[in-house]
Short mmCIF file of C-alpha atoms in Angstrom, two decimals:
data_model
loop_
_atom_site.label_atom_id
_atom_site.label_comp_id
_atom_site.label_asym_id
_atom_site.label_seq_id
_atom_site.Cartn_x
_atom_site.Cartn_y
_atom_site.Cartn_z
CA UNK K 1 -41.81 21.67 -11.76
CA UNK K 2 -38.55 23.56 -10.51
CA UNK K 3 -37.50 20.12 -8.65
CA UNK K 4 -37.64 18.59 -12.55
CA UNK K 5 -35.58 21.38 -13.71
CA UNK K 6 -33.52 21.65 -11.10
CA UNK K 7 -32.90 17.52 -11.90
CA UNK K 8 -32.46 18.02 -15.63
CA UNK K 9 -29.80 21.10 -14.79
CA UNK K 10 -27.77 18.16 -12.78
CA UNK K 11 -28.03 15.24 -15.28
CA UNK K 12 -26.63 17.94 -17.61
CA UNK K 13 -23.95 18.99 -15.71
CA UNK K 14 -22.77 15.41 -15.49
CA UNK K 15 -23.22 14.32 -18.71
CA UNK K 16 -20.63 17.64 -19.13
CA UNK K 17 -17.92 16.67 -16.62
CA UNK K 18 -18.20 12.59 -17.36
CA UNK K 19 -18.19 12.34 -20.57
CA UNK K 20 -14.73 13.94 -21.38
CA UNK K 21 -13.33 11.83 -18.97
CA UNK K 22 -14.47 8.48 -19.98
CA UNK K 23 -13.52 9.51 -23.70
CA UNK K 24 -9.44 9.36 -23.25
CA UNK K 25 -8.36 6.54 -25.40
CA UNK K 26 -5.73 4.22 -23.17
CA UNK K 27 -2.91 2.82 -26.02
CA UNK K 28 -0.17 2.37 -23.41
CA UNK K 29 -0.13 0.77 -19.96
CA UNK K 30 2.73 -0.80 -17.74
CA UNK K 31 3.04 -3.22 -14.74
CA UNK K 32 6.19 -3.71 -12.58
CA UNK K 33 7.82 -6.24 -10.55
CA UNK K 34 10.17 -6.40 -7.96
CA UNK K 35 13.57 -8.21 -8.83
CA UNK K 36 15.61 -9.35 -5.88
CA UNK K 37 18.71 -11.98 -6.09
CA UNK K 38 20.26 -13.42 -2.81
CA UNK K 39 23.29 -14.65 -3.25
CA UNK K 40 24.04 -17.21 -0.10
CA UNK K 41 27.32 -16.85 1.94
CA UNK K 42 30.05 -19.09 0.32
CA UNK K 43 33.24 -19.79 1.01
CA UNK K 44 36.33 -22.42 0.15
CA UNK K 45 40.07 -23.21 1.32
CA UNK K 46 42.40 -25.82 0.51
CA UNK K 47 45.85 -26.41 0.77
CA UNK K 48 48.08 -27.37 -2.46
CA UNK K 49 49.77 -29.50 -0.14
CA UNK K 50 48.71 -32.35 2.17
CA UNK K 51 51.43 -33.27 4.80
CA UNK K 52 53.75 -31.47 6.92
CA UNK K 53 56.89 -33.07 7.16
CA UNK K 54 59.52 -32.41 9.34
CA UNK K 55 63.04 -33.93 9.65
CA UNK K 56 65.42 -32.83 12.16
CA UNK K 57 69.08 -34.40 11.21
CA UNK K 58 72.30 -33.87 12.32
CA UNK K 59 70.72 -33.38 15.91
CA UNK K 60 69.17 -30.05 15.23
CA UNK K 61 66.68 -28.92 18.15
CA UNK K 62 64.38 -27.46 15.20
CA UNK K 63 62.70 -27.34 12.06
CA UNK K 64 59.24 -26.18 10.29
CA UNK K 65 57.69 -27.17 7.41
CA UNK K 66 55.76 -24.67 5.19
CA UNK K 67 52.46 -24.64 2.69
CA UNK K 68 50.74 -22.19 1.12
CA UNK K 69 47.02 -22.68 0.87
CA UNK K 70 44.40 -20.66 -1.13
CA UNK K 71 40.80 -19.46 0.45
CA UNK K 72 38.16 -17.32 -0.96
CA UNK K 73 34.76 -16.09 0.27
CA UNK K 74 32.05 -13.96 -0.60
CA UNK K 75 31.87 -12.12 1.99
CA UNK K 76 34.26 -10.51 4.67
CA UNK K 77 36.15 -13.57 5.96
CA UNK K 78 38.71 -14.89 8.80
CA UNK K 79 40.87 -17.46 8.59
CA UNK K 80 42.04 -19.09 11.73
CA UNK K 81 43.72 -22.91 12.47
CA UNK K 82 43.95 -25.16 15.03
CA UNK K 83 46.71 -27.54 15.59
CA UNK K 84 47.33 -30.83 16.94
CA UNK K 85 50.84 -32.19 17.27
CA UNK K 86 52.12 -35.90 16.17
CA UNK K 87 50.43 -38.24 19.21
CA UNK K 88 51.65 -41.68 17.76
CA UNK K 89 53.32 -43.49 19.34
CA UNK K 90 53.46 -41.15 21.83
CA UNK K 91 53.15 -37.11 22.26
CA UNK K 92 56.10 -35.69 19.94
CA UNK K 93 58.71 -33.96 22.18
CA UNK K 94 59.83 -30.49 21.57
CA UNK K 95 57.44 -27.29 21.91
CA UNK K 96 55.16 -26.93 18.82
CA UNK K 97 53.63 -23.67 17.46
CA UNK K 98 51.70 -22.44 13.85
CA UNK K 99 51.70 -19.59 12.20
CA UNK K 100 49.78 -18.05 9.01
CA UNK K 101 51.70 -15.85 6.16
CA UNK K 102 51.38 -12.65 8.56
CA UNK K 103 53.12 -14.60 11.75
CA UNK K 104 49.88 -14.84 13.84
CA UNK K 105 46.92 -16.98 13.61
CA UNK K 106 44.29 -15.16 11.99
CA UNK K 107 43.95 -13.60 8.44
CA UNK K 108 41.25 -11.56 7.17
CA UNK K 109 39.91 -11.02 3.70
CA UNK K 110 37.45 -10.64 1.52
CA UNK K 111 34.74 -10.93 -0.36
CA UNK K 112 37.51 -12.03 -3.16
CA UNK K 113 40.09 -15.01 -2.63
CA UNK K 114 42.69 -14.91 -0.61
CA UNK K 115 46.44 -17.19 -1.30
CA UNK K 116 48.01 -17.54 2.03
CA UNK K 117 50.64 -19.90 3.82
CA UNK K 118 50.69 -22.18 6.79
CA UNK K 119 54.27 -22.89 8.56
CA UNK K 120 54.62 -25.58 11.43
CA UNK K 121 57.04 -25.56 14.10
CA UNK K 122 58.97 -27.47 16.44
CA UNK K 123 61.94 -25.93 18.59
CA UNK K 124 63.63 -27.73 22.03
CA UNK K 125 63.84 -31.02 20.81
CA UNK K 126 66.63 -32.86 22.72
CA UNK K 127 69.26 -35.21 22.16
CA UNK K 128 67.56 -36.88 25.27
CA UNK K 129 64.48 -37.09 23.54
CA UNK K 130 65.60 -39.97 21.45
CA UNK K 131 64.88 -40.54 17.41
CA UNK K 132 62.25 -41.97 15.65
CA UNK K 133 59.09 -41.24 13.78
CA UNK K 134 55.89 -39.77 15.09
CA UNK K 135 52.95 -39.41 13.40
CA UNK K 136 49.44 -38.44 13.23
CA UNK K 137 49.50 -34.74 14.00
CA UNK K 138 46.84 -32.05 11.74
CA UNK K 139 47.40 -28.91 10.88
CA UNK K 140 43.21 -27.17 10.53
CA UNK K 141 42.76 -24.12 8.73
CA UNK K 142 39.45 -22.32 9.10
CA UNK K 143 37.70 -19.88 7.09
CA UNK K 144 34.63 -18.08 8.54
CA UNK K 145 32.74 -15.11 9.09
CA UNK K 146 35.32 -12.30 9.86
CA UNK K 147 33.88 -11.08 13.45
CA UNK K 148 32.35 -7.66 13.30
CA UNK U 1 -73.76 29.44 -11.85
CA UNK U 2 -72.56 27.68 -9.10
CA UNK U 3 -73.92 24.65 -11.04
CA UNK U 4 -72.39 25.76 -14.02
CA UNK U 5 -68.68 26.40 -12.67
CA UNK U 6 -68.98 23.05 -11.11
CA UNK U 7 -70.26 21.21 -14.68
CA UNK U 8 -67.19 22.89 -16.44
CA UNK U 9 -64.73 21.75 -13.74
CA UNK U 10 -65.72 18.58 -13.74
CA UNK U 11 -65.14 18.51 -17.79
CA UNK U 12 -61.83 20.20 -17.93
CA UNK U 13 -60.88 17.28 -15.24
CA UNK U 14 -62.45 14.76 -17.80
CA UNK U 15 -60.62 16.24 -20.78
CA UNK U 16 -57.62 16.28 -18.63
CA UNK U 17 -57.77 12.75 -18.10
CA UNK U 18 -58.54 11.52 -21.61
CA UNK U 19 -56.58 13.64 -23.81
CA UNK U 20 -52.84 11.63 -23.58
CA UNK U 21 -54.75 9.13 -24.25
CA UNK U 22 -56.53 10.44 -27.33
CA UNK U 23 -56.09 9.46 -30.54
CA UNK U 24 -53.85 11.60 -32.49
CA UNK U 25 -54.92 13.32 -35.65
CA UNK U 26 -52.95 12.39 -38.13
CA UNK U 27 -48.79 11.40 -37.14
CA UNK U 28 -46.30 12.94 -35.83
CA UNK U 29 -42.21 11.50 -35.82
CA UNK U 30 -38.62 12.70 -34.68
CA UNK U 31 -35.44 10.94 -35.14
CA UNK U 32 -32.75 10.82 -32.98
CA UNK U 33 -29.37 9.25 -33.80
CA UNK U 34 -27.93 6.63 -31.53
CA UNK U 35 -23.83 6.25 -31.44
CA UNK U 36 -21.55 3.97 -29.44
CA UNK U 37 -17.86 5.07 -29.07
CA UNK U 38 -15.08 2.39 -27.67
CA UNK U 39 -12.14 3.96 -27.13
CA UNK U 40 -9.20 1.98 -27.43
CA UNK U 41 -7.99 -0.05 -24.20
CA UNK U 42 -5.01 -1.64 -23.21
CA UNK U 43 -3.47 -3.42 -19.94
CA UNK U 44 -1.03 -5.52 -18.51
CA UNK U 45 -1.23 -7.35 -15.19
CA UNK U 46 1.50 -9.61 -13.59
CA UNK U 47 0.76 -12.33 -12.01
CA UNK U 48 3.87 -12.02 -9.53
CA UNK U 49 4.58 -8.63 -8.09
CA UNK U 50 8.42 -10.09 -6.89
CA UNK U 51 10.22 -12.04 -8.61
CA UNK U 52 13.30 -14.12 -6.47
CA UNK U 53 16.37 -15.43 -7.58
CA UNK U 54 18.56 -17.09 -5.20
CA UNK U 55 21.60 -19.11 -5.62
CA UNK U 56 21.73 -22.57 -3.33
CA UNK U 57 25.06 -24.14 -2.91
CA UNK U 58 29.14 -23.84 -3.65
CA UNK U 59 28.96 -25.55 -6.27
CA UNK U 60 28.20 -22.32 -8.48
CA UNK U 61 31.98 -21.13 -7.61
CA UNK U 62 33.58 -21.97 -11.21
CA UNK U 63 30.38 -23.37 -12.68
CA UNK U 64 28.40 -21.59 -15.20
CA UNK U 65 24.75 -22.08 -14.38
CA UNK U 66 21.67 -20.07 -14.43
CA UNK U 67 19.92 -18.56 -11.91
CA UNK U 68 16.12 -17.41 -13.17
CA UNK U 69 12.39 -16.73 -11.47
CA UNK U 70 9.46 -16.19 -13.60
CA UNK U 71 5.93 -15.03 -13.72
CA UNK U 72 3.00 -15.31 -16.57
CA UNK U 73 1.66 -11.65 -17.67
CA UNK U 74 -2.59 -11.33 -18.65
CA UNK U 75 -2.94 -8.23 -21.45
CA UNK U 76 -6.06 -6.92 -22.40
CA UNK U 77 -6.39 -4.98 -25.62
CA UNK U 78 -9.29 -4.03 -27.41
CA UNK U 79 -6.57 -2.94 -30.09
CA UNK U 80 -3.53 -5.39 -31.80
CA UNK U 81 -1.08 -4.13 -28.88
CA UNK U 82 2.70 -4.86 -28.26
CA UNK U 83 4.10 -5.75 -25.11
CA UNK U 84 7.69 -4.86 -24.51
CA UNK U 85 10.08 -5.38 -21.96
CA UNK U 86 13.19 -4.15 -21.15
CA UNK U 87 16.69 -6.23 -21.83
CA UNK U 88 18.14 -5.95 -18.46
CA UNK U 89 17.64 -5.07 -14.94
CA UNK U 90 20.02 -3.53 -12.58
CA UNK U 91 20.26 -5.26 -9.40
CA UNK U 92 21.50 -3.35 -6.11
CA UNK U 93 22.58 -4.13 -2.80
CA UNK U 94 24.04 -1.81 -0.65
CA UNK U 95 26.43 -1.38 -4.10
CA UNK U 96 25.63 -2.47 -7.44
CA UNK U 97 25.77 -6.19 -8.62
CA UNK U 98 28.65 -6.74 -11.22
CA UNK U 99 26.11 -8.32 -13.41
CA UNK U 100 22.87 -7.05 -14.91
CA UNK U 101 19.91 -9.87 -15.44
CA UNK U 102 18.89 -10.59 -18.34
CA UNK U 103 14.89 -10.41 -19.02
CA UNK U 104 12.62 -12.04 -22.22
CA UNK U 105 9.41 -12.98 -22.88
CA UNK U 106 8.33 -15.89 -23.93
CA UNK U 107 5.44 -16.61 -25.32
CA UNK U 108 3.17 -19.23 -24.24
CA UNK U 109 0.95 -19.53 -27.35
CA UNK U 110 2.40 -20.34 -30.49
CA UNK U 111 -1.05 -18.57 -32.57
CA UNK U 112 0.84 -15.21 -31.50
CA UNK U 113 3.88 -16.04 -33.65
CA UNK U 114 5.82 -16.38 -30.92
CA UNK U 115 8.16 -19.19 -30.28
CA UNK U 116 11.21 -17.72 -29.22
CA UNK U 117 12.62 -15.52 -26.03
CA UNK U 118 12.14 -12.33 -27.34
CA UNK U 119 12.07 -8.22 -25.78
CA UNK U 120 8.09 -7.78 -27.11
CA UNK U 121 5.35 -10.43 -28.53
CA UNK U 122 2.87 -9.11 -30.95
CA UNK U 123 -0.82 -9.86 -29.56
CA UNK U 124 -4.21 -9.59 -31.41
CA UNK U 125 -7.06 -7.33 -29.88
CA UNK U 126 -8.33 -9.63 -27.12
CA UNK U 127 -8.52 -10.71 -23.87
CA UNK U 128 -5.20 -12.46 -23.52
CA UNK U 129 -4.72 -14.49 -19.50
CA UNK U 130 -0.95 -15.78 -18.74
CA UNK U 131 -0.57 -15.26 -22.95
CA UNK U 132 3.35 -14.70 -22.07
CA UNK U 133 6.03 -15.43 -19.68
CA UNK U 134 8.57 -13.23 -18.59
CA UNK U 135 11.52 -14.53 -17.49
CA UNK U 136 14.51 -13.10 -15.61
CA UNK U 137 18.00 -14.88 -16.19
CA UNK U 138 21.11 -14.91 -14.96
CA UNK U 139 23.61 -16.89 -16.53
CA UNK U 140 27.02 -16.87 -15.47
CA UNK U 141 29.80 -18.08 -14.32
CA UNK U 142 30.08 -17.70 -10.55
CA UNK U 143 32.41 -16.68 -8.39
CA UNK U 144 33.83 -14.65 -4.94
CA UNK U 145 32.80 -11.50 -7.17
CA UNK U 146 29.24 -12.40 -6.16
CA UNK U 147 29.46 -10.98 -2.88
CA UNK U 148 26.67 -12.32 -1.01
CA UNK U 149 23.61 -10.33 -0.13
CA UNK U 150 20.51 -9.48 -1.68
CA UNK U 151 20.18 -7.48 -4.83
CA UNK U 152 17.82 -5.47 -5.97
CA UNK U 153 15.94 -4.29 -9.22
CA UNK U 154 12.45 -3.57 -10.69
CA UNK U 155 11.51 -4.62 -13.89
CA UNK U 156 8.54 -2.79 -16.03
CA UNK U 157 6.39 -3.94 -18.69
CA UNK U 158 4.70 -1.96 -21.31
CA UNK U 159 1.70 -2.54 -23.44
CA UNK U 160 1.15 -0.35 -26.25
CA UNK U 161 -1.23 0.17 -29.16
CA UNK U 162 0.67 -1.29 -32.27
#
């Protein structure tokens, strides 16, 4: 008989503490989700012009030849060339060099765009050296991943 | 007397025995009331819990093009409910992106009234399983402002009586 009791007491007791809590009325509610955007590494140059020309006359030993060029990246960014003087017909004489806007050969920037300049170079050219026209030479800029 | 005691045991046992099963005399009744209470109910589930934008080439420098990722959203409601969502969401990388996304829902099921990208759609009581998309845009032109990296945000849906 007290074991019924004792039953009926706990049932009760329940009843008391589950009933309140399955009674709350749920009007409002919310779910989230993550929001990610990954915006890949890009990056662009060009130069507005396409050949550098340059005419020694009047038996100069010298000359250079200047473009500007534009680059822009998206992320911290060097700019570097390489050069290559005019092989054809056969390896132009005189000492060649490059330079960018700053007078050495690397530039950084960036993220953002970047308007720069690219001046070739010859100097010791000699009368000896003859006259004529040599061609094929390339001027490469480079923009990349400034080094960290 | 031993006899006796033993006789009048034996009955009370007997009497014991048949009297739930007796016959009442006359009828006897009591009446108790019987109630149901549903409270009122609402939820909203995503299917995605990430939602990824990425952009793919160079050719967004200049170009105006969207950039978007998706996911379908089940509501239950045992009451005509609302679901809302906000109109943008921050995005963050180590600093903040220059542009917020834009977010709407769309609905999937014309029946809802709902045909349009929109901040809420208006559901009946029910159970209601991918009933909307949400939708997270960007649309823009692009350019070196987008520093590269990866942004960001959360976005949060609510569901409320209406």
């Amino acid at each position: 008989m007290s074991k019924v009791y004792v039953g009926c007491v706990v049932v009760a007791l329940l009843a008391l503490v589950a009933v309140p809590a399955m009674a709350t009325p749920v009007t409002e509610a919310e779910a989230s989700a993550d929001v990610s955007l990954t915006i890949e590494e890009y990056c662009e140059i060009a130069y507005s012009g396409t050949t550098f020309s340059i005419t020694l006359s009047g038996g100069a030993s010298g000359g250079s030849d200047n473009h500007s060029y534009s680059a822009g990246a998206n992320f911290s960014a060097e700019i570097t060339g390489s050069f290559t003087k005019p092989p054809t017909p056969s390896p132009a004489p005189g000492t060649w060099d490059w330079k960018l806007e700053n007078d050495t050969k690397s530039v950084t920037f960036g993220p953002g765009t970047h308007p720069g300049s690219v001046t070739v170079s010859v100097e010791g050219v000699e009368l000896g050296d003859g006259n004529g026209e040599w061609t094929g030479g390339d001027m490469t800029i480079t923009v990349q991943a400034a080094p960290t | 007397m031993q006899k006796l005691v033993t006789t009048f045991t034996a009955a009370a046992a007997l009497l014991a025995v048949w009297l739930p099963s007796a016959a009442p005399q006359g009828s006897a009744q009591d009446v108790a009331s019987v109630a149901l209470s549903i409270e009122k109910y609402v939820s909203v589930t995503l299917d995605h819990h990430a939602l990824v934008m990425t952009t793919v080439d160079g050719t967004w420098w200049g170009v105006t093009k969207k950039t978007l990722a998706s996911t379908l959203v089940d509501v239950e409601a045992n009451t005509d409910a609302r679901l809302e969502a906000p109109l943008t969401v921050e995005l963050k990388d180590t600093v903040a992106y220059p542009a917020t996304a834009d977010i709407c829902i769309i609905g999937e099921n014309l029946s809802y009234g709902q045909d349009e990208s929109s901040q809420w759609v208006d559901l009946p009581a029910g159970n209601h399983p991918n009933a909307v998309t949400v939708q997270v845009k960007i649309d823009k032109q692009w350019g070196p402002e987008d520093v590269a990296g990866t942004y960001m945000g959360t976005v949060t849906l609510e569901v409320r009586e209406r």
